[in-house]
Amino acid sequence: MKRLIGLFLSWATMAALNLPGVVHAAPAIVIKFSHVVDENTPKGLAALEFKRLVEERTRGKVRVEVYPNSSLYKDKEELEALQLGAVQMLAPSLAKFGYLGMRDFEVFDLPYIFPNRRVLKAVTEGPIGRELLNQLEDRGILGLAYWDNGFKVMSANTPLLHPEDLKGKRMRIQPSRVLEAQMESLGATPIPLAFSDVYTALETGLADGTENPPSNLYSKNMHKVQKYVTVTNHGYLGYAVIVNRKFWTSLPADLRATLERCMVDATKRNNEESVRLNAEALEKVKAAGTSVVTQLTPAQREEWRKALEPVQRKMEGRINKTLIERIRKTAANEQYSYAR
Ligand code: LMR
């Protein structure tokens, strides 16, 4: 027994000192995955699911380090970090690809372009979605998947029932020209800010209001500093999961194939759960009792749609017109319905 203990101790010492004679397992490949939202959101949970699947299926050969809540980088910085290889994976909202000079992604920001989720899915899971992701290759980036969040609500400290209610308001937006045009068309002043700065902007009055799906609103406590929330569903917020191309293509082919299957499964889970997570977040906002939550009647929604739809034409000079028309064609004859 003494001999055995002695043997173990000398092995442990050699290992600790990193001495020759000790076989070390190959160091794990590390994927740093940076994002800006809370963990308990559709994107936050999908990132954790991807990590879980990868570490389990590669038996630890690949480690995924997820950095939520802008803990590593803010919106713009994370895109720079990805291109420089300081992080390997991100899932920026589609509105943020303007930072890379990729205007066509702003098509997702056009108000009322998607009458329902069926149309949205036909776009993200069909040829249009793939063609957009392919455009990223010129930037040293590969697009792996689209992750869903949801349709946006509007919030402020005064009621926002009609489009005119936004007149004169300072509204925080994501940095997108389409969202700028959207707020301007309502007579509001758009304030583009990084996501990590939104709560403080609302709390201090730098911005009067904002727009986001309920999951982002609730998880960042925006409802505590916004007295009115209106479920307008006027626009969409989703993500593209992207990787540094050099990193991804340098992975051994079998590992890459495993990671790609993990991405397919994490994406499926995200898309199945995003509607539920947003519905739950909206219920939690109501239960918190700090904001009045209003659902629009069909007649009120028509008012918002009429006020905002012209932004689609206005943006034809910025976003590829054929792309907008292809989406409109997919949406033709579809009913407005955001419930699932
Ligand atoms: C925002 O900046 O409002 C959102 O895009 C954040 C996110 O990634 O969902």
mmCIF file with all atom_site columns, N, CA and C and ligand atoms in Angstrom, residues 36-37 43 75 91-93 96 149 172-175 193-195 198 211-212 216 222 237 239, ligand 1:
data_model
loop_
_atom_site.group_PDB
_atom_site.id
_atom_site.type_symbol
_atom_site.label_atom_id
_atom_site.label_alt_id
_atom_site.label_comp_id
_atom_site.label_asym_id
_atom_site.label_entity_id
_atom_site.label_seq_id
_atom_site.pdbx_PDB_ins_code
_atom_site.Cartn_x
_atom_site.Cartn_y
_atom_site.Cartn_z
_atom_site.occupancy
_atom_site.B_iso_or_equiv
_atom_site.pdbx_formal_charge
_atom_site.auth_seq_id
_atom_site.auth_comp_id
_atom_site.auth_asym_id
_atom_site.auth_atom_id
_atom_site.pdbx_PDB_model_num
ATOM   1  N N  . VAL A 1 36  ? -24.328 39.382 -26.245 1.00 0.00 ? 36  VAL A N  1
ATOM   2  C CA . VAL A 1 36  ? -24.631 40.580 -25.456 1.00 0.00 ? 36  VAL A CA 1
ATOM   3  C C  . VAL A 1 36  ? -25.869 40.451 -24.568 1.00 0.00 ? 36  VAL A C  1
ATOM   4  N N  . VAL A 1 37  ? -26.609 39.339 -24.719 1.00 0.00 ? 37  VAL A N  1
ATOM   5  C CA . VAL A 1 37  ? -27.866 39.251 -23.963 1.00 0.00 ? 37  VAL A CA 1
ATOM   6  C C  . VAL A 1 37  ? -27.706 38.375 -22.719 1.00 0.00 ? 37  VAL A C  1
ATOM   7  N N  . LYS A 1 43  ? -31.445 33.429 -27.292 1.00 0.00 ? 43  LYS A N  1
ATOM   8  C CA . LYS A 1 43  ? -30.047 33.317 -27.748 1.00 0.00 ? 43  LYS A CA 1
ATOM   9  C C  . LYS A 1 43  ? -29.149 32.768 -26.639 1.00 0.00 ? 43  LYS A C  1
ATOM   10 N N  . ASP A 1 75  ? -21.466 45.147 -28.751 1.00 0.00 ? 75  ASP A N  1
ATOM   11 C CA . ASP A 1 75  ? -21.921 44.788 -30.103 1.00 0.00 ? 75  ASP A CA 1
ATOM   12 C C  . ASP A 1 75  ? -20.872 44.945 -31.208 1.00 0.00 ? 75  ASP A C  1
ATOM   13 N N  . ALA A 1 91  ? -23.319 35.529 -32.235 1.00 0.00 ? 91  ALA A N  1
ATOM   14 C CA . ALA A 1 91  ? -24.660 35.474 -32.825 1.00 0.00 ? 91  ALA A CA 1
ATOM   15 C C  . ALA A 1 91  ? -25.255 36.888 -32.760 1.00 0.00 ? 91  ALA A C  1
ATOM   16 N N  . PRO A 1 92  ? -24.715 37.805 -33.550 1.00 0.00 ? 92  PRO A N  1
ATOM   17 C CA . PRO A 1 92  ? -25.230 39.190 -33.502 1.00 0.00 ? 92  PRO A CA 1
ATOM   18 C C  . PRO A 1 92  ? -26.627 39.255 -34.093 1.00 0.00 ? 92  PRO A C  1
ATOM   19 N N  . SER A 1 93  ? -27.386 40.224 -33.642 1.00 0.00 ? 93  SER A N  1
ATOM   20 C CA . SER A 1 93  ? -28.709 40.388 -34.231 1.00 0.00 ? 93  SER A CA 1
ATOM   21 C C  . SER A 1 93  ? -28.507 40.849 -35.675 1.00 0.00 ? 93  SER A C  1
ATOM   22 N N  . LYS A 1 96  ? -27.271 44.212 -36.846 1.00 0.00 ? 96  LYS A N  1
ATOM   23 C CA . LYS A 1 96  ? -25.907 44.681 -36.559 1.00 0.00 ? 96  LYS A CA 1
ATOM   24 C C  . LYS A 1 96  ? -24.906 44.357 -37.666 1.00 0.00 ? 96  LYS A C  1
ATOM   25 N N  . ASN A 1 149 ? -35.383 35.153 -32.253 1.00 0.00 ? 149 ASN A N  1
ATOM   26 C CA . ASN A 1 149 ? -35.805 35.699 -30.966 1.00 0.00 ? 149 ASN A CA 1
ATOM   27 C C  . ASN A 1 149 ? -37.293 35.946 -31.087 1.00 0.00 ? 149 ASN A C  1
ATOM   28 N N  . ARG A 1 172 ? -34.418 54.526 -28.356 1.00 0.00 ? 172 ARG A N  1
ATOM   29 C CA . ARG A 1 172 ? -33.181 53.743 -28.561 1.00 0.00 ? 172 ARG A CA 1
ATOM   30 C C  . ARG A 1 172 ? -33.452 52.667 -29.627 1.00 0.00 ? 172 ARG A C  1
ATOM   31 N N  . ILE A 1 173 ? -32.514 52.601 -30.560 1.00 0.00 ? 173 ILE A N  1
ATOM   32 C CA . ILE A 1 173 ? -32.597 51.544 -31.577 1.00 0.00 ? 173 ILE A CA 1
ATOM   33 C C  . ILE A 1 173 ? -31.252 50.830 -31.668 1.00 0.00 ? 173 ILE A C  1
ATOM   34 N N  . GLN A 1 174 ? -31.275 49.680 -32.337 1.00 0.00 ? 174 GLN A N  1
ATOM   35 C CA . GLN A 1 174 ? -30.027 49.038 -32.715 1.00 0.00 ? 174 GLN A CA 1
ATOM   36 C C  . GLN A 1 174 ? -29.459 49.868 -33.865 1.00 0.00 ? 174 GLN A C  1
ATOM   37 N N  . PRO A 1 175 ? -28.152 49.789 -34.094 1.00 0.00 ? 175 PRO A N  1
ATOM   38 C CA . PRO A 1 175 ? -27.566 50.621 -35.145 1.00 0.00 ? 175 PRO A CA 1
ATOM   39 C C  . PRO A 1 175 ? -27.937 50.097 -36.530 1.00 0.00 ? 175 PRO A C  1
ATOM   40 N N  . LEU A 1 193 ? -27.759 52.814 -29.858 1.00 0.00 ? 193 LEU A N  1
ATOM   41 C CA . LEU A 1 193 ? -26.893 52.546 -28.701 1.00 0.00 ? 193 LEU A CA 1
ATOM   42 C C  . LEU A 1 193 ? -26.596 51.057 -28.628 1.00 0.00 ? 193 LEU A C  1
ATOM   43 N N  . ALA A 1 194 ? -25.456 50.733 -28.046 1.00 0.00 ? 194 ALA A N  1
ATOM   44 C CA . ALA A 1 194 ? -25.128 49.318 -27.809 1.00 0.00 ? 194 ALA A CA 1
ATOM   45 C C  . ALA A 1 194 ? -26.141 48.753 -26.814 1.00 0.00 ? 194 ALA A C  1
ATOM   46 N N  . PHE A 1 195 ? -26.392 47.469 -26.923 1.00 0.00 ? 195 PHE A N  1
ATOM   47 C CA . PHE A 1 195 ? -27.392 46.831 -26.058 1.00 0.00 ? 195 PHE A CA 1
ATOM   48 C C  . PHE A 1 195 ? -27.031 46.993 -24.581 1.00 0.00 ? 195 PHE A C  1
ATOM   49 N N  . VAL A 1 198 ? -28.472 50.142 -22.891 1.00 0.00 ? 198 VAL A N  1
ATOM   50 C CA . VAL A 1 198 ? -29.888 50.508 -23.008 1.00 0.00 ? 198 VAL A CA 1
ATOM   51 C C  . VAL A 1 198 ? -30.542 50.783 -21.655 1.00 0.00 ? 198 VAL A C  1
ATOM   52 N N  . GLU A 1 211 ? -37.429 49.495 -28.377 1.00 0.00 ? 211 GLU A N  1
ATOM   53 C CA . GLU A 1 211 ? -38.149 48.361 -28.972 1.00 0.00 ? 211 GLU A CA 1
ATOM   54 C C  . GLU A 1 211 ? -37.270 47.134 -28.820 1.00 0.00 ? 211 GLU A C  1
ATOM   55 N N  . ASN A 1 212 ? -37.881 46.002 -28.506 1.00 0.00 ? 212 ASN A N  1
ATOM   56 C CA . ASN A 1 212 ? -37.152 44.746 -28.379 1.00 0.00 ? 212 ASN A CA 1
ATOM   57 C C  . ASN A 1 212 ? -38.184 43.642 -28.167 1.00 0.00 ? 212 ASN A C  1
ATOM   58 N N  . ASN A 1 216 ? -35.818 40.138 -24.223 1.00 0.00 ? 216 ASN A N  1
ATOM   59 C CA . ASN A 1 216 ? -34.730 41.088 -23.958 1.00 0.00 ? 216 ASN A CA 1
ATOM   60 C C  . ASN A 1 216 ? -35.174 42.189 -22.992 1.00 0.00 ? 216 ASN A C  1
ATOM   61 N N  . MET A 1 222 ? -35.760 46.261 -18.328 1.00 0.00 ? 222 MET A N  1
ATOM   62 C CA . MET A 1 222 ? -36.217 47.519 -18.936 1.00 0.00 ? 222 MET A CA 1
ATOM   63 C C  . MET A 1 222 ? -37.636 47.860 -18.477 1.00 0.00 ? 222 MET A C  1
ATOM   64 N N  . LEU A 1 237 ? -36.726 40.506 -34.677 1.00 0.00 ? 237 LEU A N  1
ATOM   65 C CA . LEU A 1 237 ? -35.340 40.479 -34.179 1.00 0.00 ? 237 LEU A CA 1
ATOM   66 C C  . LEU A 1 237 ? -34.851 39.025 -34.110 1.00 0.00 ? 237 LEU A C  1
ATOM   67 N N  . TYR A 1 239 ? -31.089 36.404 -35.202 1.00 0.00 ? 239 TYR A N  1
ATOM   68 C CA . TYR A 1 239 ? -29.615 36.387 -35.176 1.00 0.00 ? 239 TYR A CA 1
ATOM   69 C C  . TYR A 1 239 ? -29.051 35.520 -36.291 1.00 0.00 ? 239 TYR A C  1
HETATM 70 C C1 . LMR B 2 .   ? -30.407 44.859 -29.167 1.00 0.00 ? 1   LMR B C1 1
HETATM 71 O O1 . LMR B 2 .   ? -29.306 45.395 -29.286 1.00 0.00 ? 1   LMR B O1 1
HETATM 72 O O2 . LMR B 2 .   ? -31.436 45.469 -28.875 1.00 0.00 ? 1   LMR B O2 1
HETATM 73 C C2 . LMR B 2 .   ? -30.525 43.369 -29.383 1.00 0.00 ? 1   LMR B C2 1
HETATM 74 O O3 . LMR B 2 .   ? -30.148 43.123 -30.663 1.00 0.00 ? 1   LMR B O3 1
HETATM 75 C C3 . LMR B 2 .   ? -29.624 42.563 -28.515 1.00 0.00 ? 1   LMR B C3 1
HETATM 76 C C4 . LMR B 2 .   ? -29.650 41.113 -28.927 1.00 0.00 ? 1   LMR B C4 1
HETATM 77 O O4 . LMR B 2 .   ? -28.584 40.600 -29.284 1.00 0.00 ? 1   LMR B O4 1
HETATM 78 O O5 . LMR B 2 .   ? -30.729 40.518 -28.874 1.00 0.00 ? 1   LMR B O5 1
#
